[in-house]
């Protein structure tokens, strides 16, 4: 399974306002964690504290306000590191000239709290923040800073394999890779609609709304010391789709109680937070999940501290691909060739997997038009690579019952011999759980310049339904200007 994030903010919420504060508009985290001096860095998403000042309409000129950051009273624990322009001071107190509004994540002026050389994990100090606008109104706030802390990570998994229509169990492993204990944690998983949970534990809430199911599991009584991990063997029990071949679920882990993500005023990183879905979560009624706490085993490289960790899922459904082709007359001795594949199912790649078509044309064939795709406004390039008269074309996926085709216009030379062409599929996914059950129709040969019924009639054609295995990206033919782009064709 995939792994995830460590934390930084202690209790989420806005910073405390000082008792003598006379103005509004200044906000900052109530608490924040920083890396120990010379120790392990915090995860990237927890490094920058979010300080904001906004009272609506800016007051005064563009640089008429002053931001002051002060850790003088906690100099044994904290230091400041300046960044940007317009600031001056020391590693204990920094003053910056800023505009009528301020945002430490977007304005290139400020200072970041750092651990003092004499500090140790668990030490605490205070960052005092004040903002004086151009009219002299003052706002103040205080953020409590702690050195070090727990960092939670989820163990990553290689692609998770599931049987079609069967319940499959996914385990969960959470490791504390930080310096201080973690008292409880929450894991949230977003599960594709095709993998709907079939067993619902009373340790979790379940919210489904027009698609994915959001599973939130809380473990308030689980304490993880640094270097310990919690193993939950039956975290998710999912049922695989009976047609889809690929799916995924993603997970995040956060601290409970005294710790949410650093930097966000609401306890989450503003840059990566997602809106809460509508609806009311329903609690599960099945057996509670019981984490098994143990000393961490294995290397930490199997764990991730990113905010979101994805697990890819392979479902054992098999597509049945078949080559399709269609010939029609195109001027003197010319042919319009539409060639591609049909998916007879039941496996549905759903955008996953990759395949290609290898089309070999007979010697003496003149290619007048080939598939093109628009790479920029009114700028096109060939879809296929070719070496001589062998064209290799990437194919998009096709759902069961659908076909994807590419269009060529060709002409034969007077001295060419037999006009036999060959179409073959190269499948990108040939593993047993996705293998084509009938590969005999993945290749075929045909007479490119053979008789075409009603050839004298413009646009007349004959259908040659051939079988080809693979998934082909569609192509649209823009006839008038002789440009071809991809299009999908539903097989009649």
Short mmCIF file of C-alpha atoms in Angstrom, two decimals:
data_model
loop_
_atom_site.label_atom_id
_atom_site.label_comp_id
_atom_site.label_asym_id
_atom_site.label_seq_id
_atom_site.Cartn_x
_atom_site.Cartn_y
_atom_site.Cartn_z
CA UNK A 1 0.00 0.00 0.00
CA UNK A 2 1.08 3.47 -0.49
CA UNK A 3 2.50 5.71 2.18
CA UNK A 4 2.14 9.17 3.33
CA UNK A 5 2.69 12.20 5.28
CA UNK A 6 4.18 13.51 8.49
CA UNK A 7 2.78 16.39 10.41
CA UNK A 8 3.71 19.77 11.60
CA UNK A 9 1.06 21.97 13.17
CA UNK A 10 0.15 21.21 16.73
CA UNK A 11 -3.47 22.13 17.46
CA UNK A 12 -4.87 23.57 14.24
CA UNK A 13 -6.41 27.03 14.21
CA UNK A 14 -5.52 30.67 14.06
CA UNK A 15 -2.72 32.06 16.18
CA UNK A 16 -3.44 33.56 19.55
CA UNK A 17 -3.93 37.31 19.59
CA UNK A 18 -1.95 39.18 22.24
CA UNK A 19 -3.96 40.85 24.97
CA UNK A 20 -2.93 44.36 23.86
CA UNK A 21 -3.81 43.75 20.21
CA UNK A 22 -5.76 46.72 18.86
CA UNK A 23 -6.42 45.60 15.28
CA UNK A 24 -7.81 42.67 13.35
CA UNK A 25 -6.69 40.95 10.17
CA UNK A 26 -3.50 39.16 11.29
CA UNK A 27 -3.67 35.36 11.29
CA UNK A 28 -1.07 32.62 11.79
CA UNK A 29 -1.03 29.01 13.04
CA UNK A 30 -1.64 28.60 16.76
CA UNK A 31 1.32 26.21 16.79
CA UNK A 32 4.01 25.02 14.43
CA UNK A 33 6.77 22.43 14.36
CA UNK A 34 10.27 22.91 13.02
CA UNK A 35 13.16 20.55 12.30
CA UNK A 36 15.76 20.05 15.05
CA UNK A 37 19.07 21.83 14.58
CA UNK A 38 21.15 19.62 12.30
CA UNK A 39 18.45 16.93 12.36
CA UNK A 40 15.99 15.44 9.92
CA UNK A 41 14.14 18.06 7.81
CA UNK A 42 10.40 18.29 8.03
CA UNK A 43 8.50 17.01 4.98
CA UNK A 44 8.42 19.61 2.20
CA UNK A 45 4.77 20.45 2.73
CA UNK A 46 5.42 21.34 6.39
CA UNK A 47 8.36 23.68 6.08
CA UNK A 48 6.79 27.10 5.54
CA UNK A 49 4.66 28.79 8.15
CA UNK A 50 1.61 30.62 6.80
CA UNK A 51 1.23 34.18 8.13
CA UNK A 52 -1.41 36.46 6.60
CA UNK A 53 -2.69 39.98 7.03
CA UNK A 54 -5.83 41.11 5.22
CA UNK A 55 -8.47 43.61 6.33
CA UNK A 56 -10.26 43.71 3.01
CA UNK A 57 -9.33 46.89 1.17
CA UNK A 58 -5.57 47.66 1.39
CA UNK A 59 -4.81 50.75 3.47
CA UNK A 60 -2.02 53.17 2.60
CA UNK A 61 0.68 52.93 -0.07
CA UNK A 62 2.15 49.75 -1.55
CA UNK A 63 5.03 49.52 0.97
CA UNK A 64 3.60 51.51 3.86
CA UNK A 65 3.15 48.66 6.34
CA UNK A 66 5.60 46.94 8.70
CA UNK A 67 5.78 43.26 9.64
CA UNK A 68 7.82 42.32 12.73
CA UNK A 69 8.84 38.78 13.69
CA UNK A 70 10.44 38.34 17.13
CA UNK A 71 11.84 35.29 18.99
CA UNK A 72 14.04 37.24 21.42
CA UNK A 73 12.29 35.78 24.46
CA UNK A 74 12.94 32.23 23.20
CA UNK A 75 16.48 32.70 21.88
CA UNK A 76 17.64 29.49 23.58
CA UNK A 77 15.19 27.54 21.41
CA UNK A 78 14.51 29.59 18.27
CA UNK A 79 16.25 31.63 15.59
CA UNK A 80 14.97 33.46 12.50
CA UNK A 81 16.16 33.11 8.91
CA UNK A 82 15.37 36.06 6.63
CA UNK A 83 14.25 35.63 3.04
CA UNK A 84 13.23 37.95 0.24
CA UNK A 85 13.59 41.71 0.04
CA UNK A 86 12.80 44.68 2.26
CA UNK A 87 13.75 43.06 5.57
CA UNK A 88 16.44 43.85 8.13
CA UNK A 89 17.38 42.75 11.64
CA UNK A 90 19.05 39.83 13.39
CA UNK A 91 18.42 36.12 13.80
CA UNK A 92 16.22 37.02 16.78
CA UNK A 93 14.16 39.92 15.42
CA UNK A 94 13.34 40.81 11.81
CA UNK A 95 11.43 43.85 10.51
CA UNK A 96 10.07 43.90 6.92
CA UNK A 97 8.47 46.69 4.90
CA UNK A 98 5.42 45.18 3.16
CA UNK A 99 2.21 46.23 1.44
CA UNK A 100 -1.28 46.75 2.79
CA UNK A 101 -1.94 43.00 2.65
CA UNK A 102 0.53 40.20 3.34
CA UNK A 103 0.87 36.46 2.68
CA UNK A 104 4.08 34.69 3.70
CA UNK A 105 3.55 32.00 1.05
CA UNK A 106 3.33 34.44 -1.86
CA UNK A 107 5.04 37.68 -0.75
CA UNK A 108 8.81 37.52 -1.11
CA UNK A 109 9.59 39.08 2.26
CA UNK A 110 9.73 37.60 5.75
CA UNK A 111 11.56 35.18 8.02
CA UNK A 112 11.24 31.51 8.94
CA UNK A 113 11.62 30.11 12.47
CA UNK A 114 14.58 27.77 12.91
CA UNK A 115 15.86 25.70 15.84
CA UNK A 116 18.67 27.27 17.85
CA UNK A 117 21.96 25.31 18.07
CA UNK A 118 21.36 24.67 21.78
CA UNK A 119 17.79 23.36 21.36
CA UNK A 120 16.65 19.76 21.61
CA UNK A 121 13.59 17.90 20.25
CA UNK A 122 10.60 18.72 22.42
CA UNK A 123 11.79 22.23 23.34
CA UNK A 124 9.16 24.97 22.89
CA UNK A 125 9.34 28.67 22.22
CA UNK A 126 7.17 31.54 20.97
CA UNK A 127 7.18 33.52 17.75
CA UNK A 128 5.67 36.98 18.27
CA UNK A 129 4.23 38.56 15.14
CA UNK A 130 3.06 42.16 14.76
CA UNK A 131 1.73 44.08 11.77
CA UNK A 132 1.46 47.89 11.68
CA UNK A 133 -0.45 49.24 8.69
CA UNK A 134 0.18 52.57 6.97
CA UNK A 135 -2.34 54.32 9.22
CA UNK A 136 -0.66 53.11 12.40
CA UNK A 137 -3.13 50.41 13.43
CA UNK A 138 -1.37 47.45 15.10
CA UNK A 139 -2.29 43.74 15.06
CA UNK A 140 -0.41 41.12 17.05
CA UNK A 141 -0.39 37.33 17.25
CA UNK A 142 1.71 34.60 18.85
CA UNK A 143 2.56 31.17 17.45
CA UNK A 144 3.89 28.44 19.73
CA UNK A 145 6.85 26.69 18.14
CA UNK A 146 8.01 23.16 19.01
CA UNK A 147 11.33 21.67 17.94
CA UNK A 148 10.90 18.30 16.26
CA UNK A 149 7.84 16.11 16.47
CA UNK A 150 6.30 12.97 15.09
CA UNK A 151 6.35 12.44 11.32
CA UNK A 152 3.92 9.85 10.04
CA UNK A 153 4.56 7.89 6.86
CA UNK A 154 2.60 5.22 5.01
CA UNK A 155 4.19 2.14 3.52
CA UNK A 156 4.09 2.09 -0.26
CA UNK A 157 2.92 -0.95 -2.17
CA UNK A 158 3.64 -2.27 -5.61
CA UNK A 159 0.51 -2.50 -7.79
CA UNK A 160 -2.27 -4.18 -5.81
CA UNK A 161 -3.81 -7.17 -7.62
CA UNK A 162 -7.48 -8.08 -7.28
CA UNK A 163 -9.81 -10.75 -8.60
CA UNK A 164 -12.81 -9.60 -10.61
CA UNK A 165 -15.94 -9.34 -8.47
CA UNK A 166 -14.15 -10.67 -5.40
CA UNK A 167 -13.36 -9.16 -2.01
CA UNK A 168 -9.68 -8.30 -1.59
CA UNK A 169 -7.99 -7.10 1.61
CA UNK A 170 -5.48 -4.24 1.69
CA UNK A 171 -3.22 -3.87 4.73
CA UNK A 172 -2.01 -0.59 6.23
CA UNK A 173 1.35 0.23 7.81
CA UNK A 174 2.00 3.59 9.51
CA UNK A 175 5.48 4.46 10.75
CA UNK A 176 6.66 7.30 13.00
CA UNK A 177 9.87 8.55 11.41
CA UNK A 178 10.12 11.67 13.58
CA UNK A 179 11.75 12.53 16.92
CA UNK A 180 8.74 12.61 19.29
CA UNK A 181 5.84 10.22 20.02
CA UNK A 182 2.61 10.33 18.01
CA UNK A 183 -0.53 10.00 20.14
CA UNK A 184 -3.16 8.72 17.74
CA UNK A 185 -3.59 9.15 14.02
CA UNK A 186 -6.22 9.29 11.27
CA UNK A 187 -5.98 7.65 7.86
CA UNK A 188 -8.21 8.83 5.02
CA UNK A 189 -8.53 6.83 1.80
CA UNK A 190 -10.29 7.87 -1.40
CA UNK A 191 -11.36 4.69 -3.16
CA UNK A 192 -12.41 4.50 -6.82
CA UNK A 193 -16.06 3.78 -7.46
CA UNK A 194 -15.14 0.43 -9.05
CA UNK A 195 -13.51 -0.71 -5.78
CA UNK A 196 -16.32 0.00 -3.36
CA UNK A 197 -15.64 -1.21 0.22
CA UNK A 198 -17.57 -4.39 1.04
CA UNK A 199 -16.70 -4.60 4.74
CA UNK A 200 -17.23 -1.56 6.93
CA UNK A 201 -15.50 -1.33 10.30
CA UNK A 202 -16.84 0.71 13.19
CA UNK A 203 -13.37 2.31 13.41
CA UNK A 204 -14.16 4.20 10.18
CA UNK A 205 -16.66 6.56 8.57
CA UNK A 206 -17.73 6.07 4.96
CA UNK A 207 -18.89 8.81 2.59
CA UNK A 208 -20.00 8.08 -0.96
CA UNK A 209 -21.21 10.75 -3.36
CA UNK A 210 -21.43 10.31 -7.13
CA UNK A 211 -18.27 8.29 -7.45
CA UNK A 212 -15.42 7.55 -5.04
CA UNK A 213 -15.92 6.44 -1.45
CA UNK A 214 -14.02 8.38 1.21
CA UNK A 215 -13.02 6.18 4.14
CA UNK A 216 -11.81 7.90 7.32
CA UNK A 217 -10.41 5.64 10.06
CA UNK A 218 -9.40 7.04 13.47
CA UNK A 219 -7.09 5.41 16.00
CA UNK A 220 -7.05 7.71 19.05
CA UNK A 221 -5.53 5.25 21.49
CA UNK A 222 -2.52 4.22 19.43
CA UNK A 223 0.80 5.70 20.58
CA UNK A 224 3.76 5.39 18.23
CA UNK A 225 7.17 6.09 19.66
CA UNK A 226 9.89 7.23 17.24
CA UNK A 227 10.90 4.22 15.14
CA UNK A 228 7.68 2.28 15.79
CA UNK A 229 5.00 1.34 13.28
CA UNK A 230 1.37 0.25 13.40
CA UNK A 231 0.25 -2.65 11.21
CA UNK A 232 -3.44 -3.12 10.34
CA UNK A 233 -3.84 -6.28 8.24
CA UNK A 234 -7.53 -5.82 7.32
CA UNK A 235 -7.71 -2.05 6.80
CA UNK A 236 -9.73 -2.07 3.54
CA UNK A 237 -11.76 -4.91 2.04
CA UNK A 238 -12.55 -3.95 -1.56
CA UNK A 239 -14.49 -5.62 -4.36
CA UNK A 240 -12.97 -5.52 -7.84
CA UNK A 241 -14.99 -4.44 -10.86
CA UNK A 242 -16.15 -7.17 -13.25
CA UNK A 243 -15.00 -5.21 -16.31
CA UNK A 244 -12.47 -2.50 -15.44
CA UNK A 245 -8.83 -3.56 -15.68
CA UNK A 246 -7.18 -0.69 -13.80
CA UNK A 247 -8.16 1.39 -10.76
CA UNK A 248 -6.49 3.09 -7.79
CA UNK A 249 -6.97 4.43 -4.30
CA UNK A 250 -5.07 7.17 -2.50
CA UNK A 251 -4.41 7.71 1.20
CA UNK A 252 -3.25 10.34 3.66
CA UNK A 253 -2.32 10.08 7.33
CA UNK A 254 -2.53 12.85 9.92
CA UNK A 255 -1.97 13.17 13.65
CA UNK A 256 -4.90 13.23 16.02
CA UNK A 257 -5.34 15.78 18.77
CA UNK A 258 -2.18 17.83 19.18
CA UNK A 259 -1.03 17.94 15.61
CA UNK A 260 -2.24 18.79 12.16
CA UNK A 261 -0.33 19.81 9.07
CA UNK A 262 1.98 22.78 9.45
CA UNK A 263 1.32 25.95 7.55
CA UNK A 264 -2.46 25.97 7.17
CA UNK A 265 -4.72 28.06 9.37
CA UNK A 266 -7.33 25.30 9.29
CA UNK A 267 -4.86 22.52 10.02
CA UNK A 268 -4.20 21.60 6.39
CA UNK A 269 -1.79 22.75 3.72
CA UNK A 270 -3.55 25.42 1.69
CA UNK A 271 -1.68 24.50 -1.47
CA UNK A 272 -2.92 20.90 -1.49
CA UNK A 273 -6.14 20.92 0.52
CA UNK A 274 -9.30 19.62 -1.15
CA UNK A 275 -12.89 20.72 -0.53
CA UNK A 276 -14.93 18.43 1.65
CA UNK A 277 -17.41 16.41 -0.42
CA UNK A 278 -21.13 16.89 0.22
CA UNK A 279 -23.10 14.35 2.16
CA UNK A 280 -23.03 12.82 5.64
CA UNK A 281 -20.47 10.12 6.49
CA UNK A 282 -21.93 6.89 7.82
CA UNK A 283 -20.14 4.98 10.53
CA UNK A 284 -19.35 1.32 9.94
CA UNK A 285 -20.88 -1.37 12.12
CA UNK A 286 -18.40 -4.22 11.57
CA UNK A 287 -15.56 -5.28 13.89
CA UNK A 288 -13.15 -2.58 15.03
CA UNK A 289 -9.69 -2.40 13.49
CA UNK A 290 -6.89 -3.19 15.93
CA UNK A 291 -3.46 -1.83 14.97
CA UNK A 292 -0.51 -4.02 15.92
CA UNK A 293 2.25 -1.72 17.23
CA UNK A 294 5.77 -3.01 16.76
CA UNK A 295 9.35 -1.87 16.32
CA UNK A 296 9.83 -0.73 12.76
CA UNK A 297 11.31 -3.37 10.48
CA UNK A 298 12.71 -2.96 7.00
CA UNK A 299 14.13 0.13 5.37
CA UNK A 300 12.46 3.51 5.43
CA UNK A 301 12.69 3.77 1.64
CA UNK A 302 9.46 1.74 1.50
CA UNK A 303 7.65 4.60 3.25
CA UNK A 304 6.50 7.97 1.95
CA UNK A 305 5.96 11.24 3.82
CA UNK A 306 4.18 12.92 0.91
CA UNK A 307 0.74 14.38 1.53
CA UNK A 308 -0.96 11.88 -0.77
CA UNK A 309 0.18 8.38 -1.63
CA UNK A 310 -1.38 6.45 -4.49
CA UNK A 311 -1.80 2.70 -4.86
CA UNK A 312 -2.38 1.36 -8.36
CA UNK A 313 -4.77 -1.57 -8.65
CA UNK A 314 -4.87 -4.30 -11.32
CA UNK A 315 -8.16 -6.18 -11.65
CA UNK A 316 -8.13 -9.57 -13.35
CA UNK A 317 -10.38 -8.79 -16.31
CA UNK A 318 -9.40 -9.80 -19.85
CA UNK A 319 -10.04 -7.73 -22.98
CA UNK A 320 -10.55 -9.50 -26.32
CA UNK A 321 -9.10 -7.33 -29.07
CA UNK A 322 -9.64 -7.85 -32.80
CA UNK A 323 -8.24 -6.11 -35.86
CA UNK A 324 -10.72 -4.17 -37.98
CA UNK A 325 -10.08 -2.69 -41.41
CA UNK A 326 -12.08 -0.97 -44.12
CA UNK A 327 -11.11 -0.17 -47.71
CA UNK A 328 -12.73 2.28 -50.13
CA UNK A 329 -11.77 3.84 -53.45
CA UNK A 330 -9.82 7.09 -53.41
CA UNK A 331 -9.20 8.49 -56.90
CA UNK A 332 -7.09 6.81 -59.61
CA UNK A 333 -5.64 3.57 -58.28
CA UNK A 334 -6.01 4.95 -54.75
CA UNK A 335 -7.40 3.48 -51.59
CA UNK A 336 -8.63 4.93 -48.36
CA UNK A 337 -7.62 2.55 -45.55
CA UNK A 338 -9.18 2.69 -42.14
CA UNK A 339 -7.45 0.22 -39.86
CA UNK A 340 -7.56 -0.36 -36.11
CA UNK A 341 -8.99 -2.54 -33.44
CA UNK A 342 -12.18 -3.54 -31.74
CA UNK A 343 -12.49 -4.56 -28.08
CA UNK A 344 -14.94 -7.43 -27.65
CA UNK A 345 -14.51 -7.25 -23.85
CA UNK A 346 -15.30 -7.86 -21.15
CA UNK A 347 -12.05 -6.19 -19.95
CA UNK A 348 -12.17 -2.40 -20.08
CA UNK A 349 -8.78 -0.63 -19.99
CA UNK A 350 -10.50 2.61 -18.94
CA UNK A 351 -7.58 4.78 -20.03
CA UNK A 352 -4.90 2.45 -18.67
CA UNK A 353 -2.48 0.22 -20.54
CA UNK A 354 -0.77 0.97 -23.85
CA UNK A 355 -0.71 -0.72 -27.21
CA UNK A 356 0.39 0.10 -30.73
CA UNK A 357 -0.41 -0.84 -34.31
CA UNK A 358 2.31 -1.97 -36.71
CA UNK A 359 1.16 -1.52 -40.31
CA UNK A 360 3.41 -2.75 -43.12
CA UNK A 361 2.45 -1.58 -46.62
CA UNK A 362 3.57 -3.35 -49.81
CA UNK A 363 6.58 -2.15 -51.79
CA UNK A 364 5.68 0.53 -54.32
CA UNK A 365 2.89 2.03 -52.17
CA UNK A 366 2.72 5.82 -52.18
CA UNK A 367 1.34 7.23 -48.90
CA UNK A 368 -0.63 10.35 -49.74
CA UNK A 369 -2.05 11.03 -46.29
CA UNK A 370 -1.30 9.59 -42.85
CA UNK A 371 -2.82 10.13 -39.38
CA UNK A 372 -1.96 13.51 -37.86
CA UNK A 373 -2.59 15.06 -34.45
CA UNK A 374 -2.81 18.69 -33.44
CA UNK A 375 -0.01 19.54 -31.01
CA UNK A 376 -0.73 23.28 -30.96
CA UNK A 377 -3.19 25.63 -32.60
CA UNK A 378 -3.08 24.83 -36.34
CA UNK A 379 0.13 22.85 -35.82
CA UNK A 380 0.08 19.15 -36.65
CA UNK A 381 2.53 16.28 -36.56
CA UNK A 382 2.31 12.62 -37.59
CA UNK A 383 0.76 10.19 -35.13
CA UNK A 384 2.95 7.31 -36.34
CA UNK A 385 6.67 6.69 -36.61
CA UNK A 386 7.71 4.98 -39.78
CA UNK A 387 10.73 3.25 -41.27
CA UNK A 388 10.20 2.89 -44.97
CA UNK A 389 6.66 1.55 -45.43
CA UNK A 390 6.33 0.17 -41.89
CA UNK A 391 4.27 2.48 -39.66
CA UNK A 392 4.18 2.09 -35.86
CA UNK A 393 1.27 3.97 -34.33
CA UNK A 394 0.38 4.39 -30.64
CA UNK A 395 -3.16 3.35 -29.82
CA UNK A 396 -5.55 4.77 -27.29
CA UNK A 397 -7.83 2.48 -25.30
CA UNK A 398 -11.27 1.27 -26.35
CA UNK A 399 -14.09 0.17 -24.07
CA UNK A 400 -15.86 -3.14 -24.73
CA UNK A 401 -17.93 -2.81 -27.90
CA UNK A 402 -15.91 0.17 -29.14
CA UNK A 403 -13.32 0.40 -31.90
CA UNK A 404 -10.46 2.81 -32.53
CA UNK A 405 -9.13 3.41 -36.02
CA UNK A 406 -6.48 5.28 -37.97
CA UNK A 407 -6.90 6.59 -41.51
CA UNK A 408 -4.45 6.39 -44.39
CA UNK A 409 -4.79 7.31 -48.07
CA UNK A 410 -2.49 5.37 -50.38
CA UNK A 411 -1.84 4.94 -54.12
CA UNK A 412 -0.10 2.14 -55.97
CA UNK A 413 2.69 2.61 -58.48
CA UNK A 414 2.42 1.12 -61.98
CA UNK A 415 5.26 -1.34 -61.50
CA UNK A 416 4.32 -2.67 -58.07
CA UNK A 417 3.66 -6.34 -57.70
CA UNK A 418 1.38 -8.03 -55.24
CA UNK A 419 -0.27 -5.45 -52.93
CA UNK A 420 -0.37 -7.41 -49.68
CA UNK A 421 -0.44 -5.36 -46.44
CA UNK A 422 -0.02 -6.61 -42.90
CA UNK A 423 -1.56 -5.19 -39.71
CA UNK A 424 -0.44 -6.39 -36.27
CA UNK A 425 -0.89 -5.32 -32.67
CA UNK A 426 1.81 -4.84 -30.07
CA UNK A 427 0.14 -5.05 -26.67
CA UNK A 428 1.65 -3.08 -23.82
CA UNK A 429 0.14 -5.25 -21.09
CA UNK A 430 0.53 -8.99 -21.64
CA UNK A 431 0.59 -10.16 -18.02
CA UNK A 432 -1.60 -13.14 -17.18
CA UNK A 433 -4.34 -11.14 -15.38
CA UNK A 434 -4.92 -9.02 -18.53
CA UNK A 435 -3.97 -11.46 -21.29
CA UNK A 436 -6.04 -11.49 -24.49
CA UNK A 437 -7.85 -14.87 -24.43
CA UNK A 438 -7.66 -15.18 -28.25
CA UNK A 439 -4.49 -13.77 -29.81
CA UNK A 440 -5.08 -15.41 -33.21
CA UNK A 441 -6.89 -12.31 -34.47
CA UNK A 442 -4.17 -9.86 -33.45
CA UNK A 443 -2.51 -10.04 -36.87
CA UNK A 444 -3.84 -10.24 -40.43
CA UNK A 445 -2.80 -9.67 -44.01
CA UNK A 446 -5.00 -8.29 -46.79
CA UNK A 447 -4.81 -7.19 -50.44
CA UNK A 448 -4.49 -3.42 -50.23
CA UNK A 449 -5.31 -2.81 -53.89
CA UNK A 450 -7.70 -5.66 -54.52
CA UNK A 451 -11.14 -5.16 -56.04
CA UNK A 452 -13.47 -2.75 -54.29
CA UNK A 453 -17.21 -3.08 -55.12
CA UNK A 454 -18.64 -0.05 -56.94
CA UNK A 455 -15.15 1.37 -57.20
CA UNK A 456 -16.27 3.88 -59.84
CA UNK A 457 -18.65 5.54 -57.41
CA UNK A 458 -16.96 8.26 -55.35
CA UNK A 459 -16.75 7.38 -51.71
CA UNK A 460 -17.97 3.82 -52.17
CA UNK A 461 -16.37 1.26 -49.91
CA UNK A 462 -16.42 -2.28 -48.67
CA UNK A 463 -16.18 -3.34 -45.08
CA UNK A 464 -13.45 -5.79 -44.20
CA UNK A 465 -14.05 -6.59 -40.57
CA UNK A 466 -10.82 -8.05 -39.42
CA UNK A 467 -9.75 -8.88 -35.99
CA UNK A 468 -6.89 -7.09 -34.34
CA UNK A 469 -5.85 -7.23 -30.73
CA UNK A 470 -4.90 -4.06 -29.01
CA UNK A 471 -6.41 -0.78 -28.20
CA UNK A 472 -6.27 1.95 -30.77
CA UNK A 473 -6.51 5.64 -30.29
CA UNK A 474 -9.03 7.10 -32.64
CA UNK A 475 -8.34 9.41 -35.49
CA UNK A 476 -10.56 11.95 -37.18
CA UNK A 477 -9.95 12.61 -40.85
CA UNK A 478 -10.11 16.25 -41.88
CA UNK A 479 -10.59 15.60 -45.61
CA UNK A 480 -10.67 18.98 -47.39
CA UNK A 481 -7.20 19.93 -46.26
CA UNK A 482 -5.78 16.42 -46.24
CA UNK A 483 -5.08 16.40 -42.48
CA UNK A 484 -5.94 13.50 -40.24
CA UNK A 485 -6.51 13.63 -36.51
CA UNK A 486 -7.45 10.95 -33.98
CA UNK A 487 -11.04 9.89 -33.59
CA UNK A 488 -12.86 7.04 -31.99
CA UNK A 489 -15.26 4.93 -34.06
CA UNK A 490 -17.97 2.88 -32.43
CA UNK A 491 -18.22 -0.45 -34.20
CA UNK A 492 -21.59 -1.06 -35.77
#
